[in-house]
PDB file of C-alpha atoms in Angstrom:
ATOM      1  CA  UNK A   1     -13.134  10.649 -19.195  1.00  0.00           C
ATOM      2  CA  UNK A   2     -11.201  12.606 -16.692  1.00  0.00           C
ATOM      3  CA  UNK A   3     -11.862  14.210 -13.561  1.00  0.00           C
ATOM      4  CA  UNK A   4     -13.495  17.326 -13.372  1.00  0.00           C
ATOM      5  CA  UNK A   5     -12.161  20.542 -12.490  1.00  0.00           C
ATOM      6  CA  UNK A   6     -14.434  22.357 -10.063  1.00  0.00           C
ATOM      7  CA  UNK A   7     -12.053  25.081  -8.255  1.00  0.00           C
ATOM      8  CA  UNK A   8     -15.578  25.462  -5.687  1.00  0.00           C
ATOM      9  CA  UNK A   9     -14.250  27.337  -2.652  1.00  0.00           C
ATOM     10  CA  UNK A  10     -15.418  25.567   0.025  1.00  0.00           C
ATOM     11  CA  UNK A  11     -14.295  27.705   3.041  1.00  0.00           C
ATOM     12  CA  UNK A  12     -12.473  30.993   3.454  1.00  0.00           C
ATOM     13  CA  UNK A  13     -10.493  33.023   5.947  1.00  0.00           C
ATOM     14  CA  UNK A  14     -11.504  36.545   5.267  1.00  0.00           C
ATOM     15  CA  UNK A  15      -9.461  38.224   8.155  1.00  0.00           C
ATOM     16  CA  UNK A  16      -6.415  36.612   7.327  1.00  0.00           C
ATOM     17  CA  UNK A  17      -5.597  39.404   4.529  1.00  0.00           C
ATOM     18  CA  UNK A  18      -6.971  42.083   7.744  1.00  0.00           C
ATOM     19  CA  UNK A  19      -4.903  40.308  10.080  1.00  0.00           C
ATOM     20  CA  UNK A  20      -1.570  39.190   8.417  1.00  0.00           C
ATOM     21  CA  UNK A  21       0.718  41.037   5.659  1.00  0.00           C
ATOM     22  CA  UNK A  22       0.517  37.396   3.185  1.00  0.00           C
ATOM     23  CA  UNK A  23       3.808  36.935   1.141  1.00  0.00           C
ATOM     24  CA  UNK A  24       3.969  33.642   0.078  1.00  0.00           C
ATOM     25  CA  UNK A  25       1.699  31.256  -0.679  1.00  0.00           C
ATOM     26  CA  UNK A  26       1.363  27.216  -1.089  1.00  0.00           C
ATOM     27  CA  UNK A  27      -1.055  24.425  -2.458  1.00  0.00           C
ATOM     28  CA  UNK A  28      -1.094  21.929   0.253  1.00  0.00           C
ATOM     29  CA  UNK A  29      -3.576  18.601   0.130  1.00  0.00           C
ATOM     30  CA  UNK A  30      -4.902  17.413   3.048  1.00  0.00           C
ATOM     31  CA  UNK A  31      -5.425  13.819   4.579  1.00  0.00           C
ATOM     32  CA  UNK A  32      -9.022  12.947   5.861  1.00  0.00           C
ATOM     33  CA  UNK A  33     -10.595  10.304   7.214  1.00  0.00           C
ATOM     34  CA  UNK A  34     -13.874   8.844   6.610  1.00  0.00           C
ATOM     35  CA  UNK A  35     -17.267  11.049   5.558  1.00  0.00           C
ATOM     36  CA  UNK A  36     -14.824  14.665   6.120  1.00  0.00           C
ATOM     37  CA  UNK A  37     -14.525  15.060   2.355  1.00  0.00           C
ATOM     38  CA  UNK A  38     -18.362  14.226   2.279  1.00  0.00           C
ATOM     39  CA  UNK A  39     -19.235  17.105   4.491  1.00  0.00           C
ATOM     40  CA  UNK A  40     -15.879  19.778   2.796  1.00  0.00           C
ATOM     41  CA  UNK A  41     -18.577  19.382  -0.165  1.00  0.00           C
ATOM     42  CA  UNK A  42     -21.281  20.394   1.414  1.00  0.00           C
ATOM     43  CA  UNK A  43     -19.426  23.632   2.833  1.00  0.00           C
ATOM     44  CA  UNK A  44     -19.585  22.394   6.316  1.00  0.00           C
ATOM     45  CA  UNK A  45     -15.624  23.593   6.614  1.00  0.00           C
ATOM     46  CA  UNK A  46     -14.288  27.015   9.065  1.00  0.00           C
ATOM     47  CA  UNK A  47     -10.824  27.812   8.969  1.00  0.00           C
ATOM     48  CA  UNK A  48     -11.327  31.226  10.808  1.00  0.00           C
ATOM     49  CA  UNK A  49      -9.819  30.180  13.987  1.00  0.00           C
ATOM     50  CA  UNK A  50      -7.408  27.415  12.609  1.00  0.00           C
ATOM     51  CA  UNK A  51      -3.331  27.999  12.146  1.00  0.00           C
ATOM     52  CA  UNK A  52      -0.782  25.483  11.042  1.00  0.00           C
ATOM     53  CA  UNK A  53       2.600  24.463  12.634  1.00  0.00           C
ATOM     54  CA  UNK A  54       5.134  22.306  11.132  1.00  0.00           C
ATOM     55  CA  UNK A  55       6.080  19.277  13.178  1.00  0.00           C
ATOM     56  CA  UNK A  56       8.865  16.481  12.817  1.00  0.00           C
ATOM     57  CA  UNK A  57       9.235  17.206   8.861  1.00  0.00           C
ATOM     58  CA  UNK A  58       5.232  17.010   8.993  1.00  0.00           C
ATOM     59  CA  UNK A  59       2.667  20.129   8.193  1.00  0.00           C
ATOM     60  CA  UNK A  60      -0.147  19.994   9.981  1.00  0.00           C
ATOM     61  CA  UNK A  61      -3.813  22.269   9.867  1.00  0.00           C
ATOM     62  CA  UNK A  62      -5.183  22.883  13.469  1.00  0.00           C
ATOM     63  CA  UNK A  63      -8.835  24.119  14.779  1.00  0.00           C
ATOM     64  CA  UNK A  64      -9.825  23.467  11.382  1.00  0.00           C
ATOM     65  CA  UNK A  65     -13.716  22.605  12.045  1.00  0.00           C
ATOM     66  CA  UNK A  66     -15.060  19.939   9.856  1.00  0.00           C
ATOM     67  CA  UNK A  67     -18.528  19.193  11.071  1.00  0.00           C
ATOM     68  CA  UNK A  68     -19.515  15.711  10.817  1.00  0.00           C
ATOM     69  CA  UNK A  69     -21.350  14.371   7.941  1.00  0.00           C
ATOM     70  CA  UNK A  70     -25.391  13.983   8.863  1.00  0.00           C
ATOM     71  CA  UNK A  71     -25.847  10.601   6.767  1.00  0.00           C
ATOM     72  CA  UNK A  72     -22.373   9.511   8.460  1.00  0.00           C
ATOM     73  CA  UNK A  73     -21.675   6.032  10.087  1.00  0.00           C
ATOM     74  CA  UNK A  74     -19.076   4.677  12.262  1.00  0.00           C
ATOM     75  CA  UNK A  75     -16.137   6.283   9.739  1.00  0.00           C
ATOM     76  CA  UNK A  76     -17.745   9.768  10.734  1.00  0.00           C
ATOM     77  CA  UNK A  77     -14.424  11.393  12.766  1.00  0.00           C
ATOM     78  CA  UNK A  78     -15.479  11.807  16.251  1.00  0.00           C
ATOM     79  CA  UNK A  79     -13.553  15.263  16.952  1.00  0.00           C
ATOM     80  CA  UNK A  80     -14.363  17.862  14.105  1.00  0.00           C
ATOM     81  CA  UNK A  81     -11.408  20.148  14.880  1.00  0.00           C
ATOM     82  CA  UNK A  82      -8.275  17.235  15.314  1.00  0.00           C
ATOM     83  CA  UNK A  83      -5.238  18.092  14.008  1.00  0.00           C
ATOM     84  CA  UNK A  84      -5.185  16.840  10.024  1.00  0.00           C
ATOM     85  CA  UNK A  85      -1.565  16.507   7.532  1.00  0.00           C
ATOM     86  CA  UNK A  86      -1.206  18.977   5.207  1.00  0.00           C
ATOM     87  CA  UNK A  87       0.594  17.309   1.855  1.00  0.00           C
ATOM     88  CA  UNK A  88       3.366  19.181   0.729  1.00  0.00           C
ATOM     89  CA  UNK A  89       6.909  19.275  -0.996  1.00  0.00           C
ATOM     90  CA  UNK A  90       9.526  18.123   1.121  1.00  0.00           C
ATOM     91  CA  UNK A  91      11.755  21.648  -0.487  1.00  0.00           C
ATOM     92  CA  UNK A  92       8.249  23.452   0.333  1.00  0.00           C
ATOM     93  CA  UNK A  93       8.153  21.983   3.738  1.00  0.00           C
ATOM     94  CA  UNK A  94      12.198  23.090   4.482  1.00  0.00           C
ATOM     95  CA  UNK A  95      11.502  26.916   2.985  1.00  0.00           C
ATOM     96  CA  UNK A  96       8.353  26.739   5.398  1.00  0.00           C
ATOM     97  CA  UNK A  97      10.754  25.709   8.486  1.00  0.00           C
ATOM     98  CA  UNK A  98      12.806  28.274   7.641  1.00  0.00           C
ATOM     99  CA  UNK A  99      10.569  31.495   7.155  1.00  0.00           C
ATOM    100  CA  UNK A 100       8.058  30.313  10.056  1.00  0.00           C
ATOM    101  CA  UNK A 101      11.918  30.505  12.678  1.00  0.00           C
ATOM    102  CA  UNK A 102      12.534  34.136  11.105  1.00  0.00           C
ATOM    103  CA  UNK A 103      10.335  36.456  14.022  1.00  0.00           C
ATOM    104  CA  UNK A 104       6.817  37.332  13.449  1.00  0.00           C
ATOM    105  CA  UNK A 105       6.413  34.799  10.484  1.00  0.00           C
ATOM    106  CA  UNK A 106       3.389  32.132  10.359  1.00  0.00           C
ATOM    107  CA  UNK A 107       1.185  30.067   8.523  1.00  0.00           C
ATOM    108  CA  UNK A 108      -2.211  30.679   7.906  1.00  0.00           C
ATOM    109  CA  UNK A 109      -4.803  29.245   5.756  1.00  0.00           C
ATOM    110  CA  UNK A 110      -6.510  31.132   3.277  1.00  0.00           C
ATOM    111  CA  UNK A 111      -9.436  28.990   1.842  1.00  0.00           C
ATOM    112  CA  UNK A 112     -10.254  25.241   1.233  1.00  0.00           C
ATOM    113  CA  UNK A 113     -11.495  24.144  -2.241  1.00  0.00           C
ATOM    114  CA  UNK A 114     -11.978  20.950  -3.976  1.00  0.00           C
ATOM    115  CA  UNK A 115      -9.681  20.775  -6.971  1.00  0.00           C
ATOM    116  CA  UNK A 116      -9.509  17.345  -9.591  1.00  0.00           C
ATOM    117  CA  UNK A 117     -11.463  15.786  -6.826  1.00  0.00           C
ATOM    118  CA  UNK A 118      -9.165  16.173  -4.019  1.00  0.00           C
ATOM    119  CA  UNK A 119      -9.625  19.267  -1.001  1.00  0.00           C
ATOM    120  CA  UNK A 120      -6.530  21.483  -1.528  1.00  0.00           C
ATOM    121  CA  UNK A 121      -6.035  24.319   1.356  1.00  0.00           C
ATOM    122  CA  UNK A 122      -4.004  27.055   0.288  1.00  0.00           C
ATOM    123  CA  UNK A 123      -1.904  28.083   3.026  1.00  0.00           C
ATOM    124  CA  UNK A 124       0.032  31.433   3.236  1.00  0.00           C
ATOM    125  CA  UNK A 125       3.245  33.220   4.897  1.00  0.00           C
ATOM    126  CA  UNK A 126       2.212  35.678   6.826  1.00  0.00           C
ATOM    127  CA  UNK A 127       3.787  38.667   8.844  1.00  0.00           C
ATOM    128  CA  UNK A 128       1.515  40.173  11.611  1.00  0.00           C
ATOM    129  CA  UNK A 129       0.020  43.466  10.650  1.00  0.00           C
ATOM    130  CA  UNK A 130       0.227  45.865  13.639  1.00  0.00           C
ATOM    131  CA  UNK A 131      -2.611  48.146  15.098  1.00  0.00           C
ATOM    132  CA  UNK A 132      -1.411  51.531  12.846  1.00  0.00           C
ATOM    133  CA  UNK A 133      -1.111  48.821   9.863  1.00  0.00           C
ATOM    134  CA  UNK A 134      -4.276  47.883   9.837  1.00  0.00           C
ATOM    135  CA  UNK A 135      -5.727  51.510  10.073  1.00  0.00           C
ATOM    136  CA  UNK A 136      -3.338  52.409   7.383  1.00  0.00           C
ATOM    137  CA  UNK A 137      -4.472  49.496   5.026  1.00  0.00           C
ATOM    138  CA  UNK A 138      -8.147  50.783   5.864  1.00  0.00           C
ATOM    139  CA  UNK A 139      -7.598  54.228   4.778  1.00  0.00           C
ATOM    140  CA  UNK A 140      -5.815  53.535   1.547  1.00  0.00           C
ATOM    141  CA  UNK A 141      -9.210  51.077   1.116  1.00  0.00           C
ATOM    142  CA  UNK A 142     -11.142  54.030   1.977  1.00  0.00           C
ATOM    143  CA  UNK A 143      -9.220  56.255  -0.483  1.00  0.00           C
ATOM    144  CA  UNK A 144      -9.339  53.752  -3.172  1.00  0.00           C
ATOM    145  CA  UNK A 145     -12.927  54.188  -2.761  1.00  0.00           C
ATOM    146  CA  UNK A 146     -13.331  57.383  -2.924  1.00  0.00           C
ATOM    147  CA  UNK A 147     -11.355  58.102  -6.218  1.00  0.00           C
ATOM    148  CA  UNK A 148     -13.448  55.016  -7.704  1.00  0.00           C
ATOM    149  CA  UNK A 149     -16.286  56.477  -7.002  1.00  0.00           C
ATOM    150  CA  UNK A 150     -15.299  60.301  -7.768  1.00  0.00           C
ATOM    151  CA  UNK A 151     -14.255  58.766 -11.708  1.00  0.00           C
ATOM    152  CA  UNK A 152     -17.926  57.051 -11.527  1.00  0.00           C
ATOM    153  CA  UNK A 153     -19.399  60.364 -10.876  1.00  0.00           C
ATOM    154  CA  UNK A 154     -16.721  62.128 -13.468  1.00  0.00           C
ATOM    155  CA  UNK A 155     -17.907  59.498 -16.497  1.00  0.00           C
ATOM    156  CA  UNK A 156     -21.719  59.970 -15.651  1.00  0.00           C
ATOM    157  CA  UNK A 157     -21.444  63.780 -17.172  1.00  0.00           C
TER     158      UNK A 157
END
């Protein structure tokens, strides 16, 4: 009897696509301690404000908030945003080094979901979007719209 496959997103970062042009993206495990997978379960997970940085060979997830499990005991982590290691391909980890040097470049996280039993965090290159960017990307979403909408109204006749 193998594990089950339950792909649940657990926690997402819905500016990141607003913020960030994503290019690339990666699979990365993470390492936690105690009751934090308890509580990932439960949806008790933001990555909104959290970034990653790669450190000594080492990827690591930052200001990711894991609030601490209710029914917890003295394994309970006593800071819910600490820094946690993000599990990745050393060849992964030396592509990441050398995008996230190249000028406007960074790593963001894009959602946390449980996957064979363990919490996965997929992680993406990103390029900053600039102000006129953004209002661009908005007005081809507004466009999009619009057509989808006019073809709605087309098929209805």
């Amino acid at each position: 009897m193998g594990k089950k496959n339950d792909n649940k997103v657990l926690a997402q970062n819905k500016k990141a696509s607003h913020d960030y042009f994503i290019e690339d993206t990666y699979e990365a495990g993470m390492v936690l301690t105690g009751t934090e997978i308890k509580s990932l379960r439960l949806g008790k997970a933001n990555i909104s404000d959290s970034f990653a940085t790669i450190r000594g060979g080492e990827a690591f997830i930052h200001n990711m908030h894991i609030s601490p499990f209710e029914q917890g005991n003295r394994h309970n982590p006593s800071d819910p945003t600490r820094a946690r290691k993000l599990l990745l391909h050393k060849e992964q980890i030396n592509k990441l080094i050398g995008h996230t040097k190249q000028e406007g470049y960074t790593l963001v996280p894009l959602k946390v979901y449980v996957r064979n039993g363990y919490a996965k965090l997929l992680i993406g290159l990103g390029r900053g979007k600039k102000n006129y960017d953004k209002r661009e990307t908005a007005a081809k979403r507004d466009a999009d719209r619009q057509i989808q909408r006019a073809l709605r109204e087309k098929q209805k006749y």
